[in-house]
Coordinates of C-alpha atoms in Angstrom, one line a residue:
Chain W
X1 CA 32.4 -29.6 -7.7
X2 CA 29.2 -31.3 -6.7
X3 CA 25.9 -29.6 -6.9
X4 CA 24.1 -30.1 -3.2
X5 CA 20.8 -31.2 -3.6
X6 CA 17.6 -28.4 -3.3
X7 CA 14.9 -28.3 -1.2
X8 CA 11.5 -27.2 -1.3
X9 CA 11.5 -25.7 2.2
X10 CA 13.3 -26.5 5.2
X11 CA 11.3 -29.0 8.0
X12 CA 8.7 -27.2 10.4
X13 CA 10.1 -26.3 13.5
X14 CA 7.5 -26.7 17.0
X15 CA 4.8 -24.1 17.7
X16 CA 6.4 -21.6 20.7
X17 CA 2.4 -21.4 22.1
X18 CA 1.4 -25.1 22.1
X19 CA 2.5 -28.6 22.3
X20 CA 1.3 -30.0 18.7
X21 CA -1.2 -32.6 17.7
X22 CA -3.3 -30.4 15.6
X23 CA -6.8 -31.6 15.9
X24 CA -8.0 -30.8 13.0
X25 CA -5.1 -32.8 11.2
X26 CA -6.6 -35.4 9.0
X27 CA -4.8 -38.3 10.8
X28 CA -6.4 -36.8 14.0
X29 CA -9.7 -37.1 12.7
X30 CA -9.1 -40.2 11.1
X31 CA -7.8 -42.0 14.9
X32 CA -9.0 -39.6 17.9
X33 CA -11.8 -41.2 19.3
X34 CA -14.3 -38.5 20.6
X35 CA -14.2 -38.2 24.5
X36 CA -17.7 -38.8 25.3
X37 CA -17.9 -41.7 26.7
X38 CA -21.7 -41.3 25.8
X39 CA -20.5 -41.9 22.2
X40 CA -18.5 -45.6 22.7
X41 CA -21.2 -47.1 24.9
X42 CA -23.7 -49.0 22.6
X43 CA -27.1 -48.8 22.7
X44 CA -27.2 -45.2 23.5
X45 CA -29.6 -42.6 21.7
X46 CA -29.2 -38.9 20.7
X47 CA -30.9 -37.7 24.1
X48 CA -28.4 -39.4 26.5
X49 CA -25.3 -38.1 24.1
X50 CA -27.0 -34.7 24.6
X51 CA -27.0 -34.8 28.0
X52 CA -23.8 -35.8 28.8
X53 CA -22.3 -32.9 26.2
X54 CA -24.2 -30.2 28.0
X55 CA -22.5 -30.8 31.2
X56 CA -19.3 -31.1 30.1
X57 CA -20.0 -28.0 28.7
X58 CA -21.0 -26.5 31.5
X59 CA -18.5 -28.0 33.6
X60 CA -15.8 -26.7 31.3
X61 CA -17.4 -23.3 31.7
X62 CA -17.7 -23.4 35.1
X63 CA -13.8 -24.1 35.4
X64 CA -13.1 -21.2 33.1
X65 CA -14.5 -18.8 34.8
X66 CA -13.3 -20.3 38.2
X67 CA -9.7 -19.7 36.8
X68 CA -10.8 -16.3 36.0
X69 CA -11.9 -15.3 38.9
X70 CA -8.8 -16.6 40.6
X71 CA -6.8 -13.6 39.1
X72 CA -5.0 -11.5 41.2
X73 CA -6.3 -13.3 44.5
X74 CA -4.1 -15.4 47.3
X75 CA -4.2 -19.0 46.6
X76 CA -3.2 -21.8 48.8
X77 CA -2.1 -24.7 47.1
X78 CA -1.6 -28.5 48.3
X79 CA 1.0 -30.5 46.5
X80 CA 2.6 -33.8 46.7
X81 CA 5.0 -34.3 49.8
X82 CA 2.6 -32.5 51.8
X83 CA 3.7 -29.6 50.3
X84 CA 1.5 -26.2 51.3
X85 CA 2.7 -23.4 49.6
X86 CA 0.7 -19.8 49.0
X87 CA 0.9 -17.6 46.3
X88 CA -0.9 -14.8 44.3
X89 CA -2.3 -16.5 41.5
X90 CA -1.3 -14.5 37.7
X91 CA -2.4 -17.2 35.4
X92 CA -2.7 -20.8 33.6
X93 CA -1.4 -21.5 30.2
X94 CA -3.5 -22.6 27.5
X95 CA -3.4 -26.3 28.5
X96 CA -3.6 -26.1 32.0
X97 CA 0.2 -27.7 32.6
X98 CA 1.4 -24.2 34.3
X99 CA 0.0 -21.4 36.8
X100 CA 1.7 -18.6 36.9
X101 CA 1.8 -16.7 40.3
X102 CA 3.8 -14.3 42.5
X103 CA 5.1 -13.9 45.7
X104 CA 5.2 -17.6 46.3
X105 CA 5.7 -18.1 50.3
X106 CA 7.7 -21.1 50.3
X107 CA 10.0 -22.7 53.3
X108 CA 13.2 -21.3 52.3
X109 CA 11.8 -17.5 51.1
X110 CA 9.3 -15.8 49.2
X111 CA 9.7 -16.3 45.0
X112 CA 8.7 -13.0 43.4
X113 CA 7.8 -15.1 40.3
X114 CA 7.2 -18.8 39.9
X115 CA 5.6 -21.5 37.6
X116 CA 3.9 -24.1 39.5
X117 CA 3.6 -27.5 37.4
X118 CA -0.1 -28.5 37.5
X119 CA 0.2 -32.0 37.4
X120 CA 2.3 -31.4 41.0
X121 CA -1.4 -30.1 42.2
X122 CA -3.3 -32.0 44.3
X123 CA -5.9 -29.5 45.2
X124 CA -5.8 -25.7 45.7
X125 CA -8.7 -23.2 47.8
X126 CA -9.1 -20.1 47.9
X127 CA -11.8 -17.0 48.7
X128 CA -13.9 -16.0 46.2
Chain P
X1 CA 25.4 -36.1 -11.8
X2 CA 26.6 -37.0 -8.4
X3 CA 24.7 -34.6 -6.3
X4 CA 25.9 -33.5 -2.6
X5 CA 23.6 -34.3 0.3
X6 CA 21.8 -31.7 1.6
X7 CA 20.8 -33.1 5.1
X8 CA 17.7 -31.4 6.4
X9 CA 17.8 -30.0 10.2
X10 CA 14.7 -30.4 12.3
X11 CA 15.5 -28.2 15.6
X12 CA 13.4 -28.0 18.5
X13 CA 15.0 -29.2 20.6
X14 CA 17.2 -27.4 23.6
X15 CA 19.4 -30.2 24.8
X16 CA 21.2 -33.5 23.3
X17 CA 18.5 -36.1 21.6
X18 CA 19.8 -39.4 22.7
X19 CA 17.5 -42.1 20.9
X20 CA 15.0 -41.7 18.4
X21 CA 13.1 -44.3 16.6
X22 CA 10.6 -44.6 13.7
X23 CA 7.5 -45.8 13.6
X24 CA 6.1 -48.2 10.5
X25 CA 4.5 -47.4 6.9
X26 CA 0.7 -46.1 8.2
X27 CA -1.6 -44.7 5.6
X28 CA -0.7 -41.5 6.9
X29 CA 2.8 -41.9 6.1
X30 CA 5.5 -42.6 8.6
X31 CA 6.6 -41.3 11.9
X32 CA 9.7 -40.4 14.1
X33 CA 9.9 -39.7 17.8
X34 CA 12.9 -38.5 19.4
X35 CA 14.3 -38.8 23.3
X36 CA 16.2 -35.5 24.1
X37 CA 17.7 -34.7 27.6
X38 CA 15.0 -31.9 27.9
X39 CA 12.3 -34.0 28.9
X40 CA 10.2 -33.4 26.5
X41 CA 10.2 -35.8 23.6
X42 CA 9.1 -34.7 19.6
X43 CA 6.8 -36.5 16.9
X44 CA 7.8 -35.9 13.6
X45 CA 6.2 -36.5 10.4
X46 CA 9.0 -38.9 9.0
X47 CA 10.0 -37.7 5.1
X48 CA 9.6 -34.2 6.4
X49 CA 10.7 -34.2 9.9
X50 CA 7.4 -31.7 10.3
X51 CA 6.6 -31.1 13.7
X52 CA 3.9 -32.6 15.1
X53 CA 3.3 -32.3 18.5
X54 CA 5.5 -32.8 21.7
X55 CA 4.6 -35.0 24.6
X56 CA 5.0 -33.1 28.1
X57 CA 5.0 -34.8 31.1
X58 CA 8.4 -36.5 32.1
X59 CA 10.5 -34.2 35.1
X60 CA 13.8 -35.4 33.9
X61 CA 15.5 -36.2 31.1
X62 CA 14.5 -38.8 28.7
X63 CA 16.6 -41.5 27.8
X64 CA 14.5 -44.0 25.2
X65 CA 11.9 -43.5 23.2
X66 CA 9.5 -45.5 20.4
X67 CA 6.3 -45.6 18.7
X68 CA 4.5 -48.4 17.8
X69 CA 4.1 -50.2 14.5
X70 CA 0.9 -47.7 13.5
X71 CA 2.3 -44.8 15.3
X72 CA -0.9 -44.7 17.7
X73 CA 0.7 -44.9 20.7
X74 CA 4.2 -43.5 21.8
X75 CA 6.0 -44.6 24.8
X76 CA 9.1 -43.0 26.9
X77 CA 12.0 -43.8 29.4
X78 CA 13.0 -41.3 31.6
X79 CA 15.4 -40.5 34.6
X80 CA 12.3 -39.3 36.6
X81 CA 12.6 -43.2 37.0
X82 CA 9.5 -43.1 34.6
X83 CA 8.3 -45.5 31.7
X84 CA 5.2 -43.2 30.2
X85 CA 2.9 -44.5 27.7
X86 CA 1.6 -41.8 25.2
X87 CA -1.6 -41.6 22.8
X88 CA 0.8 -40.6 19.7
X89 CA -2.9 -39.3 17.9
X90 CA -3.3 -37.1 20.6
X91 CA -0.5 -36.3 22.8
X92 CA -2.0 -37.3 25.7
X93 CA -0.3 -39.3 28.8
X94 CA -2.4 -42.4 29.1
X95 CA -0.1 -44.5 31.4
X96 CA 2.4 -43.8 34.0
X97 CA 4.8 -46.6 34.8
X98 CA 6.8 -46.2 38.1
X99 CA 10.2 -48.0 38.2
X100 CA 13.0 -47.8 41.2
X101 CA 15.7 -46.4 39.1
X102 CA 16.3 -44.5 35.8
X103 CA 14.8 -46.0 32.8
X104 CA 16.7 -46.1 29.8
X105 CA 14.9 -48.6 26.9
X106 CA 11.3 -49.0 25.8
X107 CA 9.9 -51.1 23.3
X108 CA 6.7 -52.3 22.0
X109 CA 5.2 -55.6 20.8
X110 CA 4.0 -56.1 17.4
X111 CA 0.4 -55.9 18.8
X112 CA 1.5 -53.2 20.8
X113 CA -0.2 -54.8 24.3
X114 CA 3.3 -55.5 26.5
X115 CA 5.7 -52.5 26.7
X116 CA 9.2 -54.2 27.9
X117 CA 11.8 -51.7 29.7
X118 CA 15.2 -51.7 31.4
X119 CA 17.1 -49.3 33.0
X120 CA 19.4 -48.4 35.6
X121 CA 17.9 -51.2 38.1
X122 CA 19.4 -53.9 35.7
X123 CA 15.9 -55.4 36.0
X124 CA 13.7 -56.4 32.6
X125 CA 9.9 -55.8 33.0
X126 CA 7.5 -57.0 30.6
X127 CA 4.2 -54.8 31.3
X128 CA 0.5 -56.1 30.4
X129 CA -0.9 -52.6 28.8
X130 CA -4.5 -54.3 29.4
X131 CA -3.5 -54.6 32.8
X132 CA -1.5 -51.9 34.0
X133 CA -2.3 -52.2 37.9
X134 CA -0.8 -55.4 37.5
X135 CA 2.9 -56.0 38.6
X136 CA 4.9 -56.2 35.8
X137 CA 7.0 -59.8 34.7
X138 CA 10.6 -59.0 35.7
X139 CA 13.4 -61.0 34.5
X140 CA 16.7 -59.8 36.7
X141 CA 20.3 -61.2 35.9
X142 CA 22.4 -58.2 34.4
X143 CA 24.9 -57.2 37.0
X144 CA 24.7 -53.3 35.8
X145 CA 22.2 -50.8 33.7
X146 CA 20.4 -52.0 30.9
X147 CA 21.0 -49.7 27.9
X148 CA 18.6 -51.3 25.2
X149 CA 16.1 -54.2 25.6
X150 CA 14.2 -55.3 22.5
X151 CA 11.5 -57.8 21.6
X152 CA 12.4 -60.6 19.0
X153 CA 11.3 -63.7 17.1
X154 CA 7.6 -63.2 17.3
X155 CA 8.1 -62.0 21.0
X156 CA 9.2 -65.2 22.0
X157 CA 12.7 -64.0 23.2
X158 CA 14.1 -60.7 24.3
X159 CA 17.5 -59.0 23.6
X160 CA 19.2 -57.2 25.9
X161 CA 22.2 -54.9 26.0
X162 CA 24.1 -53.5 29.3
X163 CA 26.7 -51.8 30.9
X164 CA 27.9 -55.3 32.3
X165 CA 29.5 -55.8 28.2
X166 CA 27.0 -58.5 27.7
X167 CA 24.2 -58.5 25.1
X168 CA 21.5 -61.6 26.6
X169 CA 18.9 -63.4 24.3
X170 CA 16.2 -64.4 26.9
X171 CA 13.2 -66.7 26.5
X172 CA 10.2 -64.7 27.2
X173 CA 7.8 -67.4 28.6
X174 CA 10.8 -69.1 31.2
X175 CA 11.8 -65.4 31.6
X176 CA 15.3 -67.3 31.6
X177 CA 18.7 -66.6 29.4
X178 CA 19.4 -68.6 26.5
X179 CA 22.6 -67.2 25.2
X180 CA 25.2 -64.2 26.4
X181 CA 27.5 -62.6 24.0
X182 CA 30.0 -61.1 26.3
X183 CA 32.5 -57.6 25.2
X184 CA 35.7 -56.3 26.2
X185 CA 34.2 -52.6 26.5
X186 CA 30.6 -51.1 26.8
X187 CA 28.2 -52.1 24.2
X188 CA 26.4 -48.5 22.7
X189 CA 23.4 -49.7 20.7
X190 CA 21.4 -52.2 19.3
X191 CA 19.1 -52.8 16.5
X192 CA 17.0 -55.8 15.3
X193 CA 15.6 -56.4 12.2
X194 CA 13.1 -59.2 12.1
X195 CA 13.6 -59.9 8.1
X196 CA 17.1 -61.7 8.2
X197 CA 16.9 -62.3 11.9
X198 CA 19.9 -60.0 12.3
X199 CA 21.0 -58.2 15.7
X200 CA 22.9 -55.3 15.1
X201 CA 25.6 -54.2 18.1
X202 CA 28.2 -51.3 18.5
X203 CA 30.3 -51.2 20.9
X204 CA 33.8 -49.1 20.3
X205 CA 35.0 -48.3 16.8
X206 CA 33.1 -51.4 15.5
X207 CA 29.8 -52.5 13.8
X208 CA 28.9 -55.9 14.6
X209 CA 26.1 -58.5 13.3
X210 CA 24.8 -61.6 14.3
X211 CA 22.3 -63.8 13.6
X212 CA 19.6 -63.3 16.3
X213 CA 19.1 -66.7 17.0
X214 CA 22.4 -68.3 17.6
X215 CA 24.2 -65.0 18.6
X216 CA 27.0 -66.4 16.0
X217 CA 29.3 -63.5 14.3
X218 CA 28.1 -62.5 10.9
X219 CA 30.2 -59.9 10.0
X220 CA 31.9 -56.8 11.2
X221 CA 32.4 -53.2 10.0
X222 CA 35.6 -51.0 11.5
X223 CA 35.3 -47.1 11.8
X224 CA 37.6 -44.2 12.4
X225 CA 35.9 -43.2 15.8
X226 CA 34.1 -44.7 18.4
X227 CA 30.2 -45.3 17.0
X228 CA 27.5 -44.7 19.3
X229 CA 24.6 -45.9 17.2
X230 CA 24.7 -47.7 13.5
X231 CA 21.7 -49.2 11.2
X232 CA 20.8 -51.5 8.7
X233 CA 19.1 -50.4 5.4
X234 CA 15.7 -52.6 5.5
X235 CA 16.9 -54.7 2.2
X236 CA 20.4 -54.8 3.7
X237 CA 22.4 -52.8 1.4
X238 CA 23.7 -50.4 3.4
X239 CA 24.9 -49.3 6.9
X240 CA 24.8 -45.9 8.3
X241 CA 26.8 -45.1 11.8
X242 CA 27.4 -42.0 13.9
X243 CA 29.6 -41.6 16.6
X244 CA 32.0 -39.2 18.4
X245 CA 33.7 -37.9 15.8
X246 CA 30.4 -36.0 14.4
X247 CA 30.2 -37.2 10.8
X248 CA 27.9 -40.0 9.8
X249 CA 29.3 -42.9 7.6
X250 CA 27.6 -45.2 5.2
X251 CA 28.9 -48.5 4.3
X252 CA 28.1 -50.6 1.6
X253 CA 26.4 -54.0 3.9
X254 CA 28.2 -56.8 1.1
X255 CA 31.4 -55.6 0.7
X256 CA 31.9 -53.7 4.4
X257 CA 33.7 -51.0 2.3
X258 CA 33.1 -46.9 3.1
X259 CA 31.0 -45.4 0.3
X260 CA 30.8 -41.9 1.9
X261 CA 31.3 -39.6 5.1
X262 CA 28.9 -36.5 5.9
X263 CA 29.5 -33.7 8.5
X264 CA 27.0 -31.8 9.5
X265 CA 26.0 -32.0 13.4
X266 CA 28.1 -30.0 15.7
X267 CA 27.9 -32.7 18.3
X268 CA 28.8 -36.4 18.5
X269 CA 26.0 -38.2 17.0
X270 CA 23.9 -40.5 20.0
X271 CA 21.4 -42.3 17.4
X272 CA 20.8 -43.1 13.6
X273 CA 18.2 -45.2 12.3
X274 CA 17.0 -45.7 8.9
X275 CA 13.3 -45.1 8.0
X276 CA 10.9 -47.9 7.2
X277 CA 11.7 -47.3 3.9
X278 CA 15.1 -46.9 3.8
X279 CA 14.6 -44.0 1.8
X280 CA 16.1 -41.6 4.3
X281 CA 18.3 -42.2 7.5
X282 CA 17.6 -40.1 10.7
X283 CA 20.6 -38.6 13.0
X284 CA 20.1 -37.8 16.3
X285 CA 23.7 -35.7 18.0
X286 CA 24.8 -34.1 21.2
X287 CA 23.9 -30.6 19.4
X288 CA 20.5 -30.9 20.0
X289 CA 19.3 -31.5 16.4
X290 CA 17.9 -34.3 14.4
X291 CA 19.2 -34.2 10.9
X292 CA 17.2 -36.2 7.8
X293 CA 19.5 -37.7 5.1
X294 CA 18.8 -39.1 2.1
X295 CA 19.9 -43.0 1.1
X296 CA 19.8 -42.2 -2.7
X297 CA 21.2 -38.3 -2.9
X298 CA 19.9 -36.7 -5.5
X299 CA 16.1 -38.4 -5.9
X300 CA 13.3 -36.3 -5.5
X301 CA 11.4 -37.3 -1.7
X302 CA 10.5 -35.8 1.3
X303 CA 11.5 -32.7 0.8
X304 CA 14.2 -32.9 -1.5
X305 CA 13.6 -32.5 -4.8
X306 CA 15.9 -33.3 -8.0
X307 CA 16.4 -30.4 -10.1
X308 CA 17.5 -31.5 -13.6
X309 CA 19.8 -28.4 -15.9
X310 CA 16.5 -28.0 -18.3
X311 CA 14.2 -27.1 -14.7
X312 CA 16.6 -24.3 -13.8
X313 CA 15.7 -22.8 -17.2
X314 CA 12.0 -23.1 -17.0
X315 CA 9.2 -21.5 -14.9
X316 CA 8.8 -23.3 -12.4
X317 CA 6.0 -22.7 -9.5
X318 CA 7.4 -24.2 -6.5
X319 CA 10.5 -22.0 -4.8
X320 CA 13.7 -23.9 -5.0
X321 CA 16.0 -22.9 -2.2
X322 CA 19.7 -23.3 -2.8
X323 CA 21.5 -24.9 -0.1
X324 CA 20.0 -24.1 3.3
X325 CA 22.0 -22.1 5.8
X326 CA 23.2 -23.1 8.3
X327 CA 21.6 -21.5 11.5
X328 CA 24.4 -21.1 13.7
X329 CA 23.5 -21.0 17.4

């Protein structure tokens, strides 16, 4: 009767909430090259880096609170395949690859619920 | 003291993984990306199977996957008729490589600038990565779907394995074939290993080598079921296969004979591929789980750990589990 070889602990499973690459991972540290462009262009100083962080700040905000105030308001969204579809917007999820909404009017009925995939987005409107 | 294997079971995944493929040694250790029919392929840290991250963007499911030699960049084949390149660092989609059909194979060069694919369009395309509006290098001449396409000898040739029962050796600069090995049935994987020149092809119940160069028969391995996937230890001394049957065999490479026979997977296993290495061997099944296994059972890596009599007796700080349980779904 063979004794089955122990473990320390079993592997880690996936995170329910987000897709992974933990950036504050050594290896992502180490690699990740920052995403200011300001930063990779030679020759540039502090002021310039500056700049170009504080309105991608601000645009970021702006977004934000765009989203927020989209809550609970009719949205009309244009897709690919010159698709036009309307719907009460509910929410996005954390990385902006979902929206949640209801009462999705849609060719062939309304959807009480839906997920619309963002990357199918082309643009969407609404009023504020 | 012969010691059972304890495989260890990464979930995660909701539907069959199909491929998976490691990446090389980096200095932070070694990587493994799997292809599951869910769309949405998994990095793994490679003697733990941690999760890393998983890269979300295919619509359909995806049939290839690989990382490159540093594990920087990840790259996926997909029925959305798809080839996407990945940042493997970050998880984002950096490049999206339309094709007319399903795409079933990617694979990197060594420098990691062309990405080769084939699919379901029978059609080989070499793509410049530095150049990605460009149109891509195609090399037709399979008369049905590509299952695997791999880069060889420096990059100077390509193999190529499809539904048609042939496995071609191609010259990558003529974009013309230099030699065919043609099957009586489908051929279900392939594997290249650079040291030793060896091509490594299954196709039924049978594990085949040859030398990559000449195509000439090395030696063969017979199973008990039909094998879907088999690899070669990096210093050649053994083989691990998986197939319909569930288990996962190990054979000794020199003498072709059986050494030993795991179950485990509750699905017939669609890819094994031995890490970089060869410490551990990595199962991909139908059941929708990877499982880790270790080459040398018993020695402490990874995760596993040995545990000599006089240990069990002594304090020790780390928590030993017994054997796992088996979550049943």
């Amino acid at each position: 009767m063979k004794t089955p070889v122990s473990v320390l602990r079993l592997p880690r499973g996936p995170d329910p909430n987000s897709r992974g690459f933990d950036p504050s991972s050594p290896r992502f540290i180490a690699l990740c090259p920052t995403s200011i462009s300001a930063c990779n262009e030679p020759g540039t100083d502090a002021g310039s880096l500056q700049t170009e962080q504080h309105a991608r700040s601000m645009m970021r905000e702006r977004f934000l609170r765009c989203l927020l105030s989209m809550a609970n308001k009719q949205i009309q969204f244009d897709m690919y395949e010159r698709v036009k579809v309307n719907a009460t917007f509910g929410a996005s999820d954390i990385d902006v690859l979902n929206f949640q909404v209801s009462d999705l009017q849609t060719p062939i009925g309304v959807q009480s619920e839906a997920l619309i995939r963002c990357q199918d987005v082309i643009s969407y409107s609404f009023d504020m | 003291m012969a010691m059972r294997q304890t495989p260890l079971t990464c979930s995660g995944h909701t539907r069959p993984v199909v491929d998976l493929a490691f990446s090389g040694i980096t200095p932070f250790g070694y990587f493994l990306i799997s292809a599951c029919k869910d769309g949405k392929p998994m990095l793994r840290q490679g003697d733990t199977g941690d999760w890393i991250g998983t890269f979300v963007g295919h619509k359909g499911a995806v049939w290839g996957a690989t990382l490159n030699t540093d594990a920087t960049k990840a790259a996926t084949a997909a029925a959305d008729f798809t080839a996407k390149v990945w940042d493997a660092v970050s998880g984002a989609e950096v490049l999206t490589l339309a094709h007319k059909h399903i795409v079933k194979s990617v694979n990197f060069t060594k420098d990691s600038n062309c990405l080769l694919t084939g699919g379901n369009d029978k059609v080989l395309r070499i793509y410049d990565l530095s150049k990605p509006e460009e149109a891509p290098q195609e090399i037709p001449g399979h008369t049905a779907s590509i299952k695997k396409a791999l880069w060889c000898h420096d990059e100077q040739h390509i193999l190529s394995a499809s539904e048609d029962r042939t496995v071609r050796l191609w010259d990558r600069n003529t974009l013309e074939v230099v030699k065919t090995l043609s099957f009586d049935t489908s051929v279900s994987n392939m594997e290249y290993l650079a040291d030793g020149d060896v091509v490594l092809i299954t196709y039924g119940k049978t594990i085949a080598f040859y030398n990559a160069h000449s195509l000439d028969l090395i030696k063969t391995i017979d199973t008990p079921a039909n094998i879907h996937s088999a690899s070669l230890h990096p210093e050649k001394d053994f083989v691990v296969a998986g197939g319909d049957d569930f288990k996962l065999y190990k054979y000794d490479y020199s003498t072709m004979e059986e050494l030993e026979s795991y179950k485990g997977h509750f699905g017939p296993v669609h890819s094994v591929r031995f890490s970089p290495d060869g410490e551990l061997y990595a199962s991909g099944s139908e059941d929708g789980t990877l499982r880790l296994w270790q080459t040398a059972v018993g020695k402490t890596y990874g995760l596993w750990k040995c545990v000599l009599p006089e240990d069990l007796v002594s304090e020790n700080p780390e928590p030993l589990l017994p054997v796992p349980a088996e979550i049943k779904a």
